[in-house]
Structures are given as structure tokens and as C-alpha cells.
Coordinates of C-alpha atoms in Angstrom, one line a residue:
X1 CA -180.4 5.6 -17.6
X2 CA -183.5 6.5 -19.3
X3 CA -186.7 6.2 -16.5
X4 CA -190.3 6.8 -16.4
X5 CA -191.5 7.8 -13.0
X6 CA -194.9 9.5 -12.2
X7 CA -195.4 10.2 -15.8
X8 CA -191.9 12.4 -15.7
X9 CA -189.3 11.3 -17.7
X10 CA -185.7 11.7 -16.4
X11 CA -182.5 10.5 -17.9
X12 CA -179.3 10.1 -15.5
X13 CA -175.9 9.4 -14.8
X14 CA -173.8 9.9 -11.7
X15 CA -171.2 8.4 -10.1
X16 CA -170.1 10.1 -6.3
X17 CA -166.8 12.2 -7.2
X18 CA -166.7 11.5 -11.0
X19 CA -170.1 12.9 -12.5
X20 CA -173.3 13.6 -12.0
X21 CA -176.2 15.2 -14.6
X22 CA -180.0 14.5 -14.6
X23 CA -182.2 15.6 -17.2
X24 CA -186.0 16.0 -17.8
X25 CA -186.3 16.1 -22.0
X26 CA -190.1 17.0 -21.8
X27 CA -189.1 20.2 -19.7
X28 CA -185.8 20.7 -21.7
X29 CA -184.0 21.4 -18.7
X30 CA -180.7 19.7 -17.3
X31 CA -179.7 19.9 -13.6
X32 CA -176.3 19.6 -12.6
X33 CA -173.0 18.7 -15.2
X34 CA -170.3 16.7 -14.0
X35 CA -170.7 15.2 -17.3
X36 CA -172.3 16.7 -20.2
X37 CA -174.2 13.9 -23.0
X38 CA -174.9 14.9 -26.3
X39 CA -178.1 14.7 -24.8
X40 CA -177.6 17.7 -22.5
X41 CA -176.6 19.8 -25.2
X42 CA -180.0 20.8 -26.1
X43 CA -181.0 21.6 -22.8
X44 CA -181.1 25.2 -22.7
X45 CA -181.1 25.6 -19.4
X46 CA -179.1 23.8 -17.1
X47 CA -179.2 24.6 -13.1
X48 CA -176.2 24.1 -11.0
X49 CA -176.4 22.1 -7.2
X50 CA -173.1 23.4 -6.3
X51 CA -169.7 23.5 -7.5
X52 CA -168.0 21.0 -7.3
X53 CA -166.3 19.3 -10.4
X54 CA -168.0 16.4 -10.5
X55 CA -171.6 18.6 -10.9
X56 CA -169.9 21.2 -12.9
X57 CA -167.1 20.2 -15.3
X58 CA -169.2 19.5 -18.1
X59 CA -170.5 23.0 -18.5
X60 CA -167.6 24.2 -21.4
X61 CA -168.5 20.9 -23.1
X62 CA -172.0 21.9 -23.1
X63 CA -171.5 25.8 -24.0
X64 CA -168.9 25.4 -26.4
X65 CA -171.0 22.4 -28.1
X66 CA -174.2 24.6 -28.2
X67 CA -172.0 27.5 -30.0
X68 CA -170.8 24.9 -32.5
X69 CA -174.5 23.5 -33.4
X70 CA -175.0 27.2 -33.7
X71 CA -178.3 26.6 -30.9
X72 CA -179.3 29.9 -28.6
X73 CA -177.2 30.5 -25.9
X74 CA -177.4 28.7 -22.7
X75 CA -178.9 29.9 -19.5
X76 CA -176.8 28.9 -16.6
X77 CA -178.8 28.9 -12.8
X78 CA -176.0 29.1 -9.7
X79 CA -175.7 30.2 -6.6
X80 CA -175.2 33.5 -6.4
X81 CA -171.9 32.9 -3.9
X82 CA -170.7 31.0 -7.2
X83 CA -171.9 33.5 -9.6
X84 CA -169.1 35.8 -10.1
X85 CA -166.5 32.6 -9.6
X86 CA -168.6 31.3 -12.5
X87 CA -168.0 34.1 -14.8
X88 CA -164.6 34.3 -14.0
X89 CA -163.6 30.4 -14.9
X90 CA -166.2 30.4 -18.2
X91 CA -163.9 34.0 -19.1
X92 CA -160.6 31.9 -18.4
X93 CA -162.0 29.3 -20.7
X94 CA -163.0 31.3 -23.3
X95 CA -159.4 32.9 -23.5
X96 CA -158.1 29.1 -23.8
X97 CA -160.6 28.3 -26.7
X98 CA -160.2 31.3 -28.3
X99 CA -164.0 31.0 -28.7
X100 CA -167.1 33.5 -28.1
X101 CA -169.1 30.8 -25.9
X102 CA -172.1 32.9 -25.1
X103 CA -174.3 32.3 -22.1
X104 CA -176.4 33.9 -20.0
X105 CA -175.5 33.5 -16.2
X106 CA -178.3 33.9 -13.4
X107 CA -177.7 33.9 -9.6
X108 CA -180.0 32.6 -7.4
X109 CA -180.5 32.1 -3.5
X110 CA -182.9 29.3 -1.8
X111 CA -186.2 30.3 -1.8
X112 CA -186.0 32.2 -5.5
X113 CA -187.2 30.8 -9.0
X114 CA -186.8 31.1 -12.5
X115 CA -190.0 30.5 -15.0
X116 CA -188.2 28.5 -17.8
X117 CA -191.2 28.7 -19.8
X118 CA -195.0 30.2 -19.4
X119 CA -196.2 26.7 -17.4
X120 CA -193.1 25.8 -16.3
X121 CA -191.2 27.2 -12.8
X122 CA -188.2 26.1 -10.9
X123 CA -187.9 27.0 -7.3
X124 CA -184.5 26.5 -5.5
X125 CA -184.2 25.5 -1.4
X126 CA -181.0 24.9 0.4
X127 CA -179.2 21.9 0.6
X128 CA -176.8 21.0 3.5
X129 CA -173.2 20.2 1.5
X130 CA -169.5 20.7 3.0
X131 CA -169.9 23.9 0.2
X132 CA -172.7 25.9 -1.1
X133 CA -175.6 23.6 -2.2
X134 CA -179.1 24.0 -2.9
X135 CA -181.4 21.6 -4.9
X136 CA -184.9 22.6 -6.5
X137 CA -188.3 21.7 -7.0
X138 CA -190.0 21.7 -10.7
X139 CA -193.3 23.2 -10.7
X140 CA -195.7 23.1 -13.7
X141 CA -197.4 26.3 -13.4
X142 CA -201.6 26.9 -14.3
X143 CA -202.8 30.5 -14.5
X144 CA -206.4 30.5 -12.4
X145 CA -209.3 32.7 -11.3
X146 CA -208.1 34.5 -8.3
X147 CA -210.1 32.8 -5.4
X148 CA -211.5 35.7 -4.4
X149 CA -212.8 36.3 -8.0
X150 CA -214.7 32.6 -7.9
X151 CA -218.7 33.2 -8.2
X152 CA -218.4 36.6 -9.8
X153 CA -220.4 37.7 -12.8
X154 CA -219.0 38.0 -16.0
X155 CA -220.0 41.2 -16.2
X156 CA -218.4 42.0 -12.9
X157 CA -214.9 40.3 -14.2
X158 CA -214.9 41.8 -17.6
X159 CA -215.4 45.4 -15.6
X160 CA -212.9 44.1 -13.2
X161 CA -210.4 43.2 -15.5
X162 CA -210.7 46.3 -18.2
X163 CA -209.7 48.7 -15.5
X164 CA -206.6 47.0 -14.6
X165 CA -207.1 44.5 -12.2
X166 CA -205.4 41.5 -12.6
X167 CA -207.8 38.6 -12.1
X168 CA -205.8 35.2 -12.6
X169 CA -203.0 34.2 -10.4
X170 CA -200.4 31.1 -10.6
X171 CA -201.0 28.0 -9.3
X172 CA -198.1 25.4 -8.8
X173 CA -198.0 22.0 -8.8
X174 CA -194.9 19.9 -7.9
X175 CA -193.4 17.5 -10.3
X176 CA -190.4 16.1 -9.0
X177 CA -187.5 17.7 -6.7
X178 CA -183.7 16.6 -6.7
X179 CA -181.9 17.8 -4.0
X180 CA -178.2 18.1 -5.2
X181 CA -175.6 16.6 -2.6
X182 CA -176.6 16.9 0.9
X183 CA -177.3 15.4 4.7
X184 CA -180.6 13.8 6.0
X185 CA -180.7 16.6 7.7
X186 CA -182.3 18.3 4.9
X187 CA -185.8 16.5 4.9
X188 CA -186.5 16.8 8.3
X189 CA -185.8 21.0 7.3
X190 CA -187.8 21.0 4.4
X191 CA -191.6 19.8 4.4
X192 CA -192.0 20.4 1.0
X193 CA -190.1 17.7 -0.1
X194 CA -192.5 15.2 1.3
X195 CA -195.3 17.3 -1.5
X196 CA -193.3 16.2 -4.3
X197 CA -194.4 13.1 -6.1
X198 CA -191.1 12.4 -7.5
X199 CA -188.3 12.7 -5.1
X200 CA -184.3 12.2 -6.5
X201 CA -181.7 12.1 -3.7
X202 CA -178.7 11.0 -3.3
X203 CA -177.3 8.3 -1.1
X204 CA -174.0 7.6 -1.0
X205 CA -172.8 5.3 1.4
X206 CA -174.5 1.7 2.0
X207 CA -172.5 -0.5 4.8
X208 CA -170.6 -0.3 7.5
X209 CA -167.7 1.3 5.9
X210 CA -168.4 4.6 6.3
X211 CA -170.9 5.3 9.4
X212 CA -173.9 7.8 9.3
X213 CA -171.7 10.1 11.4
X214 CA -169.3 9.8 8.8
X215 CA -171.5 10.3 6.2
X216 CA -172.9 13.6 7.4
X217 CA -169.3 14.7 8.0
X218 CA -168.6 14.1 4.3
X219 CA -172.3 15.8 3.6
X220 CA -173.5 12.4 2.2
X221 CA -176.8 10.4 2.9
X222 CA -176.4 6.7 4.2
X223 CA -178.7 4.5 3.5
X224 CA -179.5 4.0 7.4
X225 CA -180.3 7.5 6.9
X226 CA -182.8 6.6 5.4
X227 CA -184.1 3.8 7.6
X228 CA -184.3 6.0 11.0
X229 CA -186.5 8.6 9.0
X230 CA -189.2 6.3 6.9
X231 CA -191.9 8.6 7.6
X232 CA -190.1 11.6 5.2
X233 CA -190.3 9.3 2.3
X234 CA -193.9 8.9 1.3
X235 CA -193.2 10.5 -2.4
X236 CA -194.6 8.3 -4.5
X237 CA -191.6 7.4 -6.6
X238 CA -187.8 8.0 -5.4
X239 CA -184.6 7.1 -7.5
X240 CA -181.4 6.9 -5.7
X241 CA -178.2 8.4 -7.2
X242 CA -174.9 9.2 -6.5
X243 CA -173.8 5.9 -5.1
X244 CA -170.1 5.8 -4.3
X245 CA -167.5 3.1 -6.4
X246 CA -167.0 1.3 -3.5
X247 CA -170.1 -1.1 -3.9
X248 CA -171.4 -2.2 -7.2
X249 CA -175.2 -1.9 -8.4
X250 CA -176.3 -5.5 -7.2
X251 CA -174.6 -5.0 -3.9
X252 CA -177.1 -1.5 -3.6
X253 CA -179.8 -3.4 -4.7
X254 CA -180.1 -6.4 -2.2
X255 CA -178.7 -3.8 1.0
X256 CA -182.0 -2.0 0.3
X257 CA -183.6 -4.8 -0.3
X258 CA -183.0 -6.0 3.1
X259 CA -182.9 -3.1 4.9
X260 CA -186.0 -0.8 3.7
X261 CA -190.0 -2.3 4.0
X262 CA -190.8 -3.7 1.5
X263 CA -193.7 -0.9 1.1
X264 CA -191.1 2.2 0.1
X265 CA -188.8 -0.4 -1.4
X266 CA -191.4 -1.2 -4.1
X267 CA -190.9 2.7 -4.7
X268 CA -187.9 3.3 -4.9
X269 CA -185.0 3.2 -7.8
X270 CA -181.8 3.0 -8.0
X271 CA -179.2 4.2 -10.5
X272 CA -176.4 1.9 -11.0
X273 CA -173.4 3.5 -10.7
X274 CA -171.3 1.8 -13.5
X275 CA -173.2 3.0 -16.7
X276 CA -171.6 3.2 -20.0
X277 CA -171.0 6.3 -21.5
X278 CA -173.2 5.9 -24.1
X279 CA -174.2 8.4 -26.5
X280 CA -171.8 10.6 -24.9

């Protein structure tokens, strides 16, 4: 599903236990790849939620694919309690393949970033999963006159600057966050998620089927979740993923419908769950 949200364009697919892979083309950046698109394939970077097969199976797809097309190697973004596992499976596949399928490999913790580009930074936070998640938040990065710097001569800076001192410093702005498999728990944790004005999260479970207890067990979101915390879901635009088989994208539809105001129902989006593969 191709959207528009915020100005930010995001293409997705995800299913809860089968696949899951967002990607932002104007960044050329992929998050997560249960599944991995043609699409994906010219994502040079690609950051991992966690590793589970349904986030991560589409990586020797994606590697072996960009090897082919004879593109740069990838840059893979993990956790670093995954990092070494990583290697160690991508090695094992490379012996099956009897292929080179180069990458580059970084591990990361919450709270560290990678610039992708000049203007362009990802920050990492921790997500709350039944194994090691975290989810990030896109910044697009401005270089600025140091605030202490503001009102100086030019003279002054030019002297400043010529004997070393650095006189700009990065500013970030938040684009849009996705938080990777995780618990309500999360939001009321992390404050910055309610700075971002595009918010993708998933939400799982949508009746009485499975309870919010249940839920949280599984380290799913319902959407009553969502309900008993309206006020950590001011972001102006949020897209719901990861929706489990059991209910089918109509049924989604009208249970939010009825059950979220009508104010943050107007903002919000849902992914269906039962996409066709297309372009895959």
C-alpha cells in the first residue's frame, strides 16, 4: 500500500506472523523485511525492529538481489544482541548460495543513530517485545548557527571559525517514527513519540478474542489499548499495521470506527492486512 501522510511517503505491507516491511522511497530507506519487494531492493539501508522471521526473512532476498543488479552493498541496522547472530546466519547463507553477498552490518542500542545521509538521521529507542525490539524515529537534519553564536558579527564568526571553532550545530526535526512490535506500554515510556507528526504502530488484536492482558502477554497492542490512552495519540497522522488474520480489513475498519472519537479516527489509517503481493 502506497500512502501519503504529512507530506512523507511510505509504502507497506504486513501481516502479524507472516511479513512485515515499510519503506520511505524519498529517504531510500526500508525498515524491517519479513518480506522483501522489488521495491526494497533499492533501499540501501534497511533497519531491523527485531528478529523475528516475519521482520527478517526477506533480508537474503534483498542482499542476494542487490549483488545480482550489481547495486552497492547494503547496510544492515540491528541490534547489537542480534548482531553477531546476524553475521553468523547471512555466513550460513552465503555457504548455501555459493555467493559473495556483501553487506555491511551495524549494531546499535536504543538511544544511538546512524546519519544515512548529510540531512538525513535515524535514532533508535526501545521497544517492549517478548525478544529484543527497538523501533526508530527519522529525523531530517539542518546544520545551524550555534545559539550562542546568534547576533555575532561577521567579523567575529569568520575569526571564530578560522581558528577552529566549529560554529554550526545539527538541528533535528522528526518526520515519522515506527515502533516495530511492541506493548502500550511503550508510549507512556517514551514522550517523544507524541513529537512525531507521523506515528506507525502496530495493533494487532481488535475484539474480544484476545484481551489486552493477553495482548501484552503476546507483546501486541489492542485496540482498547488504544482507547484507555487517547491522550498519547495526538500525532497528526497514524497508520495502523500488523493486524492479525483473524479479522479482515472491513471488520478493522468499522471496530475503530466505533470505538475511537471520531477526532483521532479522522487521523488515523489502516493497512489492510490481505494485500496482494504485487510487484513482488
Amino acid at each position: 500500500m502506497k500512502l501519503q501522510l504529512e507530506g512523507i511517503s511510505i509504502e507497506a505491507i504486513s501481516l502479524a506472523g507472516f511479513y512485515t516491511c515499510i519503506q520511505f522511497p524519498e529517504y531510500k530507506i526500508a525498515i524491517d523485511l519479513g518480506i522483501s519487494p522489488r521495491s526494497a531492493i533499492n533501499k540501501g539501508h534497511v533497519f531491523f525492529t527485531h528478529a523475528h522471521g516475519d521482520h527478517i526473512a526477506g533480508v537474503v532476498r534483498h542482499c542476494s538481489s542487490r549483488e545480482m543488479l550489481r547495486l552497492t552493498p547494503p547496510t544492515y541496522v540491528i541490534g547489537k544482541e542480534d548482531i553477531e547472530n546476524f553475521h553468523e546466519f547471512m555466513n550460513a547463507t552465503r555457504k548455501m548460495c555459493r555467493s559473495g553477498m556483501p553487506y555491511e552490518a551495524i549494531g546499535i542500542s536504543p538511544g544511538d543513530h546512524i546519519d544515512v545521509r548529510r540531512d538525513l538521521r535515524v535514532r533508535s529507542y526501545r521497544s517492549i517485545h517478548r525478544v529484543p525490539c527497538q523501533g526508530y524515529i527519522v529525523y531530517e537534519l539542518k546544520q545551524k548557527l550555534r545559539k550562542e553564536l546568534v547576533g555575532l558579527d561577521r567579523s567575529e564568526l569568520i575569526a571564530r571559525r578560522e581558528a577552529g571553532e566549529v560554529l554550526t550545530e545539527d538541528v533535528e526535526t522528526p518526520m515519522v517514527t515506527y515502533t516495530g512490535d511492541t506493548t502500550i506500554d511503550l508510549f507512556l515510556r517514551e514522550s517523544a513519540l507524541q513529537d512525531v507528526p507521523v506515528l506507525i504502530t502496530e495493533v494487532t488484536f481488535f475484539d474480544d478474542s484476545v484481551s489486552k492482558e493477553s495482548a501484552k502477554m503476546r507483546g501486541h497492542i489492542h485496540i482498547d489499548d488504544i482507547v484507555d490512552n487517547l491522550e498519547l495519540f495526538t500525532q497528526k497522522a497514524i497508520l495502523f499495521m500488523h493486524s492479525s488474520a483473524r479479522f479482515n480489513p472491513e471488520q478493522i475498519i468499522e471496530i475503530c470506527r466505533q470505538k475511537l472519537p471520531a477526532e483521532l479516527f479522522k487521523r488515523v489509517h489502516i493497512l489492510p492486512n490481505n494485500q496482494a503481493l504485487e510487484g513482488f
